[in-house]
Short mmCIF file of C-alpha atoms in Angstrom, two decimals:
data_model
loop_
_atom_site.label_atom_id
_atom_site.label_comp_id
_atom_site.label_asym_id
_atom_site.label_seq_id
_atom_site.Cartn_x
_atom_site.Cartn_y
_atom_site.Cartn_z
CA MET A 1 -126.29 221.17 65.65
CA VAL A 2 -129.15 219.21 67.17
CA GLY A 3 -127.55 215.99 68.43
CA GLY A 4 -124.12 215.16 69.81
CA GLY A 5 -123.69 211.79 68.14
CA PHE A 6 -121.28 210.88 65.36
CA GLY A 7 -123.00 213.08 62.76
CA GLY A 8 -123.26 216.17 64.92
CA LEU A 9 -119.70 215.95 66.21
CA HIS A 10 -118.27 215.35 62.75
CA ALA A 11 -120.11 218.37 61.36
CA ALA A 12 -118.95 220.58 64.24
CA ARG A 13 -115.33 219.53 63.80
CA LYS A 14 -115.44 220.34 60.10
CA LEU A 15 -116.28 223.92 61.08
CA ALA A 16 -113.21 224.32 63.29
CA ASN A 17 -111.50 226.73 60.90
CA VAL A 18 -114.62 228.49 59.69
CA ASP A 19 -115.54 231.97 60.92
CA CYS A 20 -118.81 230.99 62.59
CA ASP A 21 -120.35 230.16 65.95
CA VAL A 22 -121.47 226.56 66.50
CA LEU A 23 -124.06 225.56 69.08
CA ILE A 24 -124.47 221.85 69.88
CA VAL A 25 -127.78 220.94 71.52
CA ASP A 26 -128.18 217.52 73.12
CA ARG A 27 -130.31 215.95 75.85
CA LYS A 28 -127.18 214.28 77.26
CA ASN A 29 -123.90 215.93 78.13
CA HIS A 30 -121.85 213.06 76.70
CA HIS A 31 -121.10 211.53 73.35
CA LEU A 32 -121.88 207.81 73.37
CA PHE A 33 -120.03 205.18 71.33
CA GLN A 34 -123.17 203.16 70.66
CA PRO A 35 -121.53 200.19 68.88
CA LEU A 36 -120.12 199.06 72.24
CA LEU A 37 -123.28 199.48 74.31
CA TYR A 38 -123.82 195.72 74.28
CA GLN A 39 -120.53 195.29 76.12
CA VAL A 40 -121.73 197.59 78.90
CA ALA A 41 -124.98 195.61 79.01
CA THR A 42 -123.05 192.37 79.48
CA ALA A 43 -120.63 193.84 82.05
CA ALA A 44 -117.57 193.66 79.80
CA LEU A 45 -117.08 197.45 79.84
CA SER A 46 -117.86 200.29 82.23
CA PRO A 47 -120.09 203.17 81.10
CA SER A 48 -117.14 205.56 81.25
CA ASP A 49 -115.33 203.42 78.67
CA ILE A 50 -117.78 204.42 75.93
CA ALA A 51 -119.02 207.86 77.03
CA THR A 52 -117.06 211.11 76.66
CA PRO A 53 -118.22 214.59 77.78
CA ILE A 54 -119.11 216.63 74.71
CA ARG A 55 -117.63 219.75 76.24
CA GLY A 56 -114.33 217.93 76.72
CA ILE A 57 -114.22 216.98 73.06
CA PHE A 58 -114.40 220.65 72.04
CA THR A 59 -112.23 222.20 74.75
CA ARG A 60 -109.78 223.52 72.15
CA GLN A 61 -112.33 224.43 69.49
CA ARG A 62 -113.28 227.87 70.67
CA ASN A 63 -116.12 228.46 68.22
CA VAL A 64 -118.19 225.62 69.73
CA GLU A 65 -120.66 226.03 72.58
CA VAL A 66 -122.62 223.14 74.10
CA THR A 67 -126.02 223.32 75.75
CA LEU A 68 -127.86 220.56 77.60
CA ALA A 69 -131.45 220.78 76.37
CA ASP A 70 -134.25 218.92 74.65
CA ALA A 71 -135.08 220.25 71.19
CA ARG A 72 -138.88 220.32 71.03
CA ASP A 73 -139.62 221.63 67.54
CA VAL A 74 -138.09 223.43 64.58
CA ARG A 75 -139.72 226.31 62.73
CA LEU A 76 -138.12 226.32 59.31
CA ASP A 77 -139.95 229.47 58.22
CA GLU A 78 -138.91 231.33 61.39
CA ARG A 79 -135.41 229.79 61.54
CA THR A 80 -135.78 228.84 65.19
CA VAL A 81 -135.47 225.77 67.39
CA ARG A 82 -137.60 225.63 70.52
CA LEU A 83 -135.79 224.11 73.48
CA GLY A 84 -137.20 223.05 76.81
CA ASP A 85 -136.40 226.44 78.33
CA GLY A 86 -136.29 228.86 75.43
CA VAL A 87 -135.79 229.45 71.72
CA VAL A 88 -132.59 229.71 69.69
CA GLU A 89 -132.20 231.18 66.21
CA TRP A 90 -130.00 229.73 63.49
CA ASP A 91 -128.49 230.64 60.14
CA ARG A 92 -127.63 227.04 59.23
CA LEU A 93 -129.15 224.03 60.94
CA VAL A 94 -127.84 220.47 61.17
CA LEU A 95 -130.24 217.84 62.53
CA ALA A 96 -128.36 214.80 63.79
CA ALA A 97 -130.64 213.58 66.57
CA GLY A 98 -130.67 209.93 65.50
CA VAL A 99 -133.27 207.22 66.06
CA THR A 100 -134.85 205.39 68.95
CA HIS A 101 -136.55 202.06 69.64
CA THR A 102 -139.81 200.95 68.10
CA TRP A 103 -142.00 198.06 69.18
CA PHE A 104 -144.13 198.49 66.04
CA GLY A 105 -147.20 199.79 67.80
CA ASN A 106 -146.89 197.53 70.82
CA ALA A 107 -145.62 199.95 73.46
CA GLY A 108 -146.85 197.60 76.18
CA TRP A 109 -144.00 195.24 75.32
CA ALA A 110 -141.33 197.79 76.24
CA PRO A 111 -141.20 197.11 80.02
CA HIS A 112 -140.75 193.38 79.36
CA ALA A 113 -138.35 193.70 76.42
CA PRO A 114 -136.15 196.79 76.79
CA GLY A 115 -134.03 198.02 73.92
CA LEU A 116 -130.44 199.20 73.81
CA LYS A 117 -129.81 202.81 72.73
CA THR A 118 -128.55 204.64 75.83
CA LEU A 119 -126.33 204.07 78.85
CA ASP A 120 -129.46 203.82 80.99
CA ASP A 121 -130.71 201.05 78.70
CA ALA A 122 -127.41 199.20 78.97
CA LEU A 123 -127.31 199.42 82.76
CA GLU A 124 -130.90 198.22 83.04
CA LEU A 125 -130.12 195.23 80.82
CA ARG A 126 -126.98 194.50 82.83
CA ARG A 127 -129.07 194.49 86.00
CA ARG A 128 -131.64 192.11 84.51
CA ILE A 129 -129.04 189.74 83.11
CA LEU A 130 -127.02 189.47 86.31
CA ILE A 131 -130.11 189.16 88.51
CA ALA A 132 -131.35 186.29 86.31
CA PHE A 133 -128.20 184.31 87.12
CA GLU A 134 -128.46 185.20 90.81
CA LYS A 135 -132.08 184.02 91.00
CA ALA A 136 -131.23 180.82 89.15
CA GLU A 137 -128.52 180.04 91.73
CA PHE A 138 -131.15 179.51 94.44
CA GLU A 139 -134.09 178.27 92.37
CA ASP A 140 -134.89 174.63 93.13
CA ASP A 141 -137.70 174.25 90.59
CA PRO A 142 -135.99 173.01 87.39
CA THR A 143 -138.65 174.57 85.15
CA LEU A 144 -138.31 177.99 86.73
CA ARG A 145 -134.53 177.68 86.74
CA ALA A 146 -134.54 176.87 83.02
CA SER A 147 -136.69 179.94 82.36
CA LEU A 148 -134.35 182.18 84.34
CA LEU A 149 -131.43 180.83 82.33
CA THR A 150 -133.16 181.51 79.00
CA PHE A 151 -132.21 184.75 77.28
CA VAL A 152 -134.10 185.84 74.17
CA VAL A 153 -132.93 188.60 71.83
CA VAL A 154 -135.49 189.77 69.28
CA GLY A 155 -133.95 191.08 66.07
CA ALA A 156 -130.92 189.69 64.23
CA GLY A 157 -129.36 192.93 63.06
CA PRO A 158 -125.85 193.87 64.22
CA THR A 159 -126.98 194.72 67.77
CA GLY A 160 -128.91 191.48 68.19
CA VAL A 161 -126.10 189.32 66.81
CA GLU A 162 -123.51 191.02 69.02
CA MET A 163 -125.74 190.72 72.07
CA VAL A 164 -126.38 186.98 71.79
CA GLY A 165 -122.68 186.36 71.24
CA ALA A 166 -121.81 188.33 74.37
CA LEU A 167 -124.50 186.58 76.41
CA ARG A 168 -123.19 183.16 75.40
CA GLU A 169 -119.64 184.27 76.21
CA ILE A 170 -120.38 185.38 79.76
CA ALA A 171 -122.60 182.36 80.48
CA ALA A 172 -120.15 179.80 79.13
CA ARG A 173 -116.77 181.34 79.95
CA THR A 174 -116.84 184.38 82.17
CA ILE A 175 -118.98 183.47 85.19
CA PRO A 176 -119.30 179.65 85.56
CA ARG A 177 -116.73 179.50 88.36
CA ASP A 178 -118.51 182.27 90.28
CA PHE A 179 -121.59 180.14 90.98
CA ARG A 180 -121.83 177.04 93.16
CA ARG A 181 -125.34 175.64 92.70
CA VAL A 182 -126.16 176.44 89.09
CA ASP A 183 -124.23 175.67 85.93
CA THR A 184 -124.42 178.91 83.94
CA ARG A 185 -123.08 177.06 80.91
CA ALA A 186 -126.54 175.51 80.65
CA ALA A 187 -128.02 178.92 79.82
CA GLN A 188 -130.05 178.97 76.62
CA VAL A 189 -129.49 181.94 74.32
CA ILE A 190 -132.07 182.38 71.56
CA LEU A 191 -132.04 184.85 68.66
CA VAL A 192 -135.44 185.51 67.05
CA GLU A 193 -135.66 187.10 63.60
CA GLY A 194 -138.65 187.72 61.36
CA ALA A 195 -136.60 187.60 58.14
CA ASP A 196 -135.14 184.48 56.55
CA ARG A 197 -131.55 185.26 57.55
CA VAL A 198 -129.52 186.97 60.23
CA LEU A 199 -128.01 190.38 59.42
CA PRO A 200 -130.68 190.91 56.73
CA GLY A 201 -129.27 194.33 55.88
CA MET A 202 -125.91 192.87 54.91
CA SER A 203 -124.71 190.59 52.13
CA PRO A 204 -125.91 186.96 51.95
CA THR A 205 -122.32 185.83 52.53
CA SER A 206 -122.12 187.84 55.75
CA SER A 207 -125.44 186.37 56.87
CA THR A 208 -124.28 182.81 56.21
CA ASN A 209 -120.98 183.32 58.01
CA ALA A 210 -122.70 184.94 60.99
CA LEU A 211 -125.27 182.15 61.25
CA GLU A 212 -122.58 179.48 61.21
CA ALA A 213 -120.62 181.34 63.90
CA LEU A 214 -123.69 181.69 66.12
CA GLN A 215 -124.66 178.06 65.75
CA GLY A 216 -121.07 177.09 66.51
CA MET A 217 -121.48 178.89 69.85
CA SER A 218 -124.62 176.84 70.63
CA ILE A 219 -126.90 179.82 70.11
CA GLU A 220 -130.39 178.88 68.92
CA VAL A 221 -131.45 180.96 65.92
CA GLU A 222 -135.15 181.15 65.03
CA LEU A 223 -135.62 182.62 61.55
CA ASN A 224 -138.92 183.47 59.82
CA THR A 225 -140.33 183.93 63.31
CA ARG A 226 -142.60 186.84 64.23
CA VAL A 227 -143.18 188.00 67.79
CA THR A 228 -146.89 188.21 68.57
CA ASP A 229 -146.77 189.09 72.27
CA VAL A 230 -144.33 189.80 75.08
CA ASP A 231 -145.02 189.52 78.79
CA GLY A 232 -143.15 189.22 82.05
CA SER A 233 -142.28 185.55 81.61
CA GLY A 234 -141.44 185.23 77.92
CA ILE A 235 -142.71 185.76 74.39
CA ASN A 236 -145.29 184.34 72.02
CA THR A 237 -144.15 183.89 68.45
CA SER A 238 -145.55 182.59 65.18
CA GLN A 239 -143.71 179.36 65.98
CA GLY A 240 -144.91 179.02 69.57
CA ARG A 241 -144.22 180.12 73.13
CA ILE A 242 -140.74 180.73 74.59
CA GLU A 243 -140.48 180.98 78.37
CA ALA A 244 -137.64 183.35 79.18
CA GLY A 245 -136.51 185.29 82.22
CA THR A 246 -134.84 187.97 80.08
CA VAL A 247 -136.03 189.38 76.74
CA ILE A 248 -134.04 192.04 74.88
CA TRP A 249 -135.49 194.06 72.00
CA ALA A 250 -133.26 194.75 69.00
CA ALA A 251 -135.88 194.47 66.28
CA GLY A 252 -136.21 197.95 64.88
CA VAL A 253 -135.83 201.70 65.15
CA LYS A 254 -137.77 204.83 64.32
CA ALA A 255 -136.89 208.50 64.12
CA VAL A 256 -136.75 210.50 67.34
CA PRO A 257 -139.77 212.79 67.96
CA ILE A 258 -138.06 215.95 66.67
CA ALA A 259 -138.35 214.54 63.13
CA SER A 260 -142.12 214.97 63.30
CA GLN A 261 -141.85 218.44 64.84
CA LEU A 262 -140.45 220.33 61.86
CA TYR A 263 -142.76 223.00 60.51
CA ASP A 264 -142.60 225.15 57.40
CA GLY A 265 -145.70 227.22 57.94
CA ASP A 266 -148.50 224.67 57.80
CA HIS A 267 -146.36 221.99 56.15
CA SER A 268 -143.76 219.50 57.32
CA PRO A 269 -140.92 217.90 55.35
CA GLU A 270 -141.59 214.47 53.87
CA ARG A 271 -140.65 211.43 55.97
CA ASP A 272 -140.26 207.72 55.27
CA GLY A 273 -142.00 204.79 56.95
CA GLN A 274 -139.67 204.96 59.94
CA GLY A 275 -140.28 208.67 60.40
CA ARG A 276 -136.85 209.65 59.06
CA ILE A 277 -136.59 212.88 57.08
CA ILE A 278 -136.25 212.60 53.30
CA THR A 279 -133.23 214.57 52.09
CA GLU A 280 -131.57 215.72 48.91
CA PRO A 281 -128.25 214.09 47.84
CA ASP A 282 -126.34 216.78 49.77
CA CYS A 283 -128.34 215.94 52.96
CA SER A 284 -130.38 219.16 52.80
CA ILE A 285 -134.15 219.18 53.18
CA PRO A 286 -135.95 219.80 49.86
CA GLY A 287 -136.69 223.49 49.58
CA HIS A 288 -134.38 224.34 52.48
CA PRO A 289 -130.74 224.38 51.32
CA ASP A 290 -129.65 225.74 54.72
CA VAL A 291 -131.10 222.83 56.75
CA PHE A 292 -129.25 219.51 56.74
CA VAL A 293 -130.17 216.11 58.18
CA VAL A 294 -127.32 213.66 58.77
CA GLY A 295 -126.80 210.26 60.33
CA ASP A 296 -129.58 207.82 61.17
CA LEU A 297 -132.24 210.53 61.04
CA ALA A 298 -131.75 211.04 57.30
CA ALA A 299 -133.39 208.99 54.55
CA ARG A 300 -133.15 209.02 50.76
CA GLU A 301 -136.00 208.26 48.39
#
């Protein structure tokens, strides 16, 4: 198993009563409950609340071994996976390494608009959010104070919608009494989305209900708005400039690098526009019935 997320752990558990040896390879030694990362980023939860050691999960499943390593490439013809410090052979392979952030070819935006996929990401966002309020407390210039109290989230998928809701909650309810000179309730929370509705991957009814809920929380929602640039003091969009002390990127994902490092001789399996591996209905790679791709890394034609 390459990847200790939901897909990898589920596959390993299904093999509990099978006469086989299971090796889980992951760059982190913990399983992360990613749906609650935004709550760590907004200081509602501690990292330990959503992270569990992978080894602890399989303490009683004796056919599972865990190794902390970075899978570099997969040789389908040789039935090997190259790790950072060696090579392992396999009889059956499950790729469940997931996806990562994409800034759509604008890597220079990343330092100014971090994403949210790991505990490190969440802690960095928490630091930026809390420091913005601290700086605003002692900022006398009203323009600079307003910028510090402006939080922009780019991307109105589930992560973006959850994040703006949590930001509004802490600004309006959680911390106002902790500050003396600044009214945190005046913080402006803005959600920017290139599509014509929030939660574009869900039903129109869900989008309408979510939009009404966000607007009811005094969250500004900018639809049909494309980001054209991001810098240290805000973003440029197709609708104009937004000065913001904190920008959070939730606008898209792409496959992790291992998806492009699969080799079958001189050929590689077909991938979609996001770099995800195209699979058969049973999640196997075409032409390789013993190699399976599950979770976010898998795509169907």
